[in-house]
mmCIF file of C-alpha atoms in Angstrom:
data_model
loop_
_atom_site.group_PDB
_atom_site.id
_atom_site.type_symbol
_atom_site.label_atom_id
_atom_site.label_comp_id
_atom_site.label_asym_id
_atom_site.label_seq_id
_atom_site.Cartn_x
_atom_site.Cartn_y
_atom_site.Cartn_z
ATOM 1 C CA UNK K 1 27.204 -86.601 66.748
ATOM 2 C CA UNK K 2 23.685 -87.193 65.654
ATOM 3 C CA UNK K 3 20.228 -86.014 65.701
ATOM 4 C CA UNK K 4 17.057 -87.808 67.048
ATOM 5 C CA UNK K 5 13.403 -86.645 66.566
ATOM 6 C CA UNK K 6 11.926 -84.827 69.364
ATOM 7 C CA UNK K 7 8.865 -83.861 68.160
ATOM 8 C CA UNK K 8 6.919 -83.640 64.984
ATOM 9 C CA UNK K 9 4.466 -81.034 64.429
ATOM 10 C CA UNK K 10 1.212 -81.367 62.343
ATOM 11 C CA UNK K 11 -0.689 -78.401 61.128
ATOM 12 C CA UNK K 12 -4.669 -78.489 62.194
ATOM 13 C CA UNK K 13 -8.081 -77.123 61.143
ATOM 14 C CA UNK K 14 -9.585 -78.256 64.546
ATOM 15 C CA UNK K 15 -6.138 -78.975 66.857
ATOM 16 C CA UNK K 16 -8.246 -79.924 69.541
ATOM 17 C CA UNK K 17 -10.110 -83.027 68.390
ATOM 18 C CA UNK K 18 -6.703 -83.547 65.600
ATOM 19 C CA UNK K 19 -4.671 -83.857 69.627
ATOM 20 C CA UNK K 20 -7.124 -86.017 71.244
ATOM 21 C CA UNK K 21 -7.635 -88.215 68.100
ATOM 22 C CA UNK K 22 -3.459 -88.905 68.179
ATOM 23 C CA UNK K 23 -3.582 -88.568 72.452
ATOM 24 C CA UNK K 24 -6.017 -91.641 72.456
ATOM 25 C CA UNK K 25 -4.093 -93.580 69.197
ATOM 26 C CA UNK K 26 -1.039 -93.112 71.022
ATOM 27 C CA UNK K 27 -1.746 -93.385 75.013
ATOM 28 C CA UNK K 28 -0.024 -89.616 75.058
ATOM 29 C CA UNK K 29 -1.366 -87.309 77.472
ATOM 30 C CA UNK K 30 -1.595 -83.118 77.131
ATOM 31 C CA UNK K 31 1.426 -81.606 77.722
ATOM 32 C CA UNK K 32 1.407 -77.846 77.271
ATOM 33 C CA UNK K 33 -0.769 -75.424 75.072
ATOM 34 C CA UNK K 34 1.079 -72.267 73.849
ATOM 35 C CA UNK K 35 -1.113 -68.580 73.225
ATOM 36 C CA UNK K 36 -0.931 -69.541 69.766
ATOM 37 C CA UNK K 37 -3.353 -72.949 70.269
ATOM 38 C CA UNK K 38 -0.867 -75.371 69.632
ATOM 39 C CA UNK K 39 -1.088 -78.362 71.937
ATOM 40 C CA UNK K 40 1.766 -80.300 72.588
ATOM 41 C CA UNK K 41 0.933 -84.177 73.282
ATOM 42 C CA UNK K 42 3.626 -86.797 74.745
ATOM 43 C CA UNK K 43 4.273 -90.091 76.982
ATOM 44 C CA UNK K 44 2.665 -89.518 80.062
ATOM 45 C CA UNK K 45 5.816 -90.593 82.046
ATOM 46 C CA UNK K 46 8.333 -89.112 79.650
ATOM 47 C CA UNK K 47 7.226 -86.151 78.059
ATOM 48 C CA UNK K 48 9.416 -83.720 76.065
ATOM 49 C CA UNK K 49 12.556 -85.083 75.361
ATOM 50 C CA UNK K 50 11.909 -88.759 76.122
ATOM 51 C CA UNK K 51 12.688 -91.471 74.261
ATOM 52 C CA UNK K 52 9.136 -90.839 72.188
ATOM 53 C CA UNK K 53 8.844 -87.574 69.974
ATOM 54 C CA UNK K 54 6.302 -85.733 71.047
ATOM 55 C CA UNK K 55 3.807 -84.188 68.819
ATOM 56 C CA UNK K 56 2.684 -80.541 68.633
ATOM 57 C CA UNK K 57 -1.034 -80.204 67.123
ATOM 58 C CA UNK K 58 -0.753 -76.890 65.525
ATOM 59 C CA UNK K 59 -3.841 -74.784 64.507
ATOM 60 C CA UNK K 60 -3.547 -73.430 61.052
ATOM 61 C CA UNK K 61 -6.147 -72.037 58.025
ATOM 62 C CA UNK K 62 -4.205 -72.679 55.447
ATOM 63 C CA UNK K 63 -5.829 -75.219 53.254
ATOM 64 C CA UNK K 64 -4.181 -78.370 52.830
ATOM 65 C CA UNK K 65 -3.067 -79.083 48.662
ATOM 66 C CA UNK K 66 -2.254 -82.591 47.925
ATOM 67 C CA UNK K 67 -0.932 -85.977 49.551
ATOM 68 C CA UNK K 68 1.577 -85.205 52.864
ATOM 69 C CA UNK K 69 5.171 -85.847 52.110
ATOM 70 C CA UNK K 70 5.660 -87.438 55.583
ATOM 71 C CA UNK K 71 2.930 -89.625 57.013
ATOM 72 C CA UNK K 72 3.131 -91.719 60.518
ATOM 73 C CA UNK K 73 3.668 -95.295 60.710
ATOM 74 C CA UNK K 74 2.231 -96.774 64.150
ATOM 75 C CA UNK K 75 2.315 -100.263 65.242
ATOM 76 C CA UNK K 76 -0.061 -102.521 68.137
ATOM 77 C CA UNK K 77 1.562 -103.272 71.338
ATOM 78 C CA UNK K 78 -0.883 -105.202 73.704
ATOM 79 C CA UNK K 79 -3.461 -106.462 70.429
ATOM 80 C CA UNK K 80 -3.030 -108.145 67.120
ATOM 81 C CA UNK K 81 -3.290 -105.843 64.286
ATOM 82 C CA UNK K 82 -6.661 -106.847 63.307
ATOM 83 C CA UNK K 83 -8.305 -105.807 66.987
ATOM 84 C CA UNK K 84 -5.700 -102.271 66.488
ATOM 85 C CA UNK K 85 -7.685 -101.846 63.642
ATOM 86 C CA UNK K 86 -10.612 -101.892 65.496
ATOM 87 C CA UNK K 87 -10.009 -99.530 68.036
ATOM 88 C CA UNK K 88 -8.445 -97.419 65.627
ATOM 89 C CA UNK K 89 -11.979 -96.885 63.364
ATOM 90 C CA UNK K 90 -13.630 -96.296 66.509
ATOM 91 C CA UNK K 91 -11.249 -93.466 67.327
ATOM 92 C CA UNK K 92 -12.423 -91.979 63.945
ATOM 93 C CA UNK K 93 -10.150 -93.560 61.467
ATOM 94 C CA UNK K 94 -10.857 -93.465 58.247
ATOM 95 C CA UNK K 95 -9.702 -96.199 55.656
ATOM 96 C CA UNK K 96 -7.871 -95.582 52.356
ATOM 97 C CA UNK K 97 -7.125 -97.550 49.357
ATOM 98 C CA UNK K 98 -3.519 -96.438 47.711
ATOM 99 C CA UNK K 99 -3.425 -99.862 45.877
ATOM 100 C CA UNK K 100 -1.731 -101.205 49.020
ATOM 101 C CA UNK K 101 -0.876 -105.282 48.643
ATOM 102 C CA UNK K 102 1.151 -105.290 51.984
ATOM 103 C CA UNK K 103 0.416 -106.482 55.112
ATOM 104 C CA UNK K 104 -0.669 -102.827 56.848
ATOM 105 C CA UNK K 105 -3.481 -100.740 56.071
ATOM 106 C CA UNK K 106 -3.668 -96.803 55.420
ATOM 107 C CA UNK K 107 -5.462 -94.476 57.357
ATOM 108 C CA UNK K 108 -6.646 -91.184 57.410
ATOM 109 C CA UNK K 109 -6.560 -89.513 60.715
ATOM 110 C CA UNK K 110 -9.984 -86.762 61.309
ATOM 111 C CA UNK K 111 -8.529 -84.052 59.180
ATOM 112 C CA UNK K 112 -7.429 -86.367 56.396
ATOM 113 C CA UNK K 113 -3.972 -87.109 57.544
ATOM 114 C CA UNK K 114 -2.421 -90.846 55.910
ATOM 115 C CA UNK K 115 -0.947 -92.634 58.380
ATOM 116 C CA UNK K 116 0.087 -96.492 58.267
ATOM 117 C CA UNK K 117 -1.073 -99.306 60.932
ATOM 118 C CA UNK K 118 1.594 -102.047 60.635
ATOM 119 C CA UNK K 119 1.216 -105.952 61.074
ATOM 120 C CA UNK K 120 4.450 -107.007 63.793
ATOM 121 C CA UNK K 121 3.180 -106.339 67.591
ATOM 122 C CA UNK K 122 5.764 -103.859 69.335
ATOM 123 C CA UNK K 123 6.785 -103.441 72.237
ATOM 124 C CA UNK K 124 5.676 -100.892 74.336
ATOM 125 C CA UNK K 125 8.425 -98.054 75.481
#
């Protein structure tokens, strides 16, 4: 038996413009709010449970200390990387040196979340 990732939760000063940053990045869709604020985001056809985690947008004071130990990797599916890019700033992506030399590029989400866009077109699910 084995695990899989069903959904990944990220801690929020603003959840709702931190889950329709990710909703438009990712093509999810609103799935469920809870009394607490969180916002759970997902496939639109799949939801909870689907082959996609699903992420959960959390609303939280605390301050953030220091780099993330987990950041999100995301690749293009219908557009080269350099037009993902693009849309991606548009969204509200900021850009970050680390000293990268790959081929990808670091981002920084609205609340100042890294996350990776990767060079090889995927699929979509």
């Amino acid at each position: 038996m084995a695990c899989r990732i069903s959904e990944l939760v990220i801690d929020a000063a603003d959840a709702e413009r931190l889950a329709a940053f990710w909703s438009e990045v990712l093509g999810y869709v609103e799935l469920g709010r809870e009394d607490d604020g969180s916002i759970e985001i997902g496939p639109p056809d799949a939801g909870f449970g689907g082959p996609q985690p699903t992420l959960v947008i959390s609303p939280s004071s605390d301050p953030r200390t220091g780099k993330l130990r987990l950041h999100i990797d995301v690749n293009p599916t219908d557009r080269d990387q350099d037009a993902e890019l693009e849309r991606l700033l548009a969204l509200g992506a900021t850009p970050v040196d680390i000293g990268q030399t790959g081929n990808w590029h670091v981002l920084t989400d609205p609340e100042g979340n890294e996350f990776c866009l990767l060079h090889t077109r995927l699929q979509p699910v």
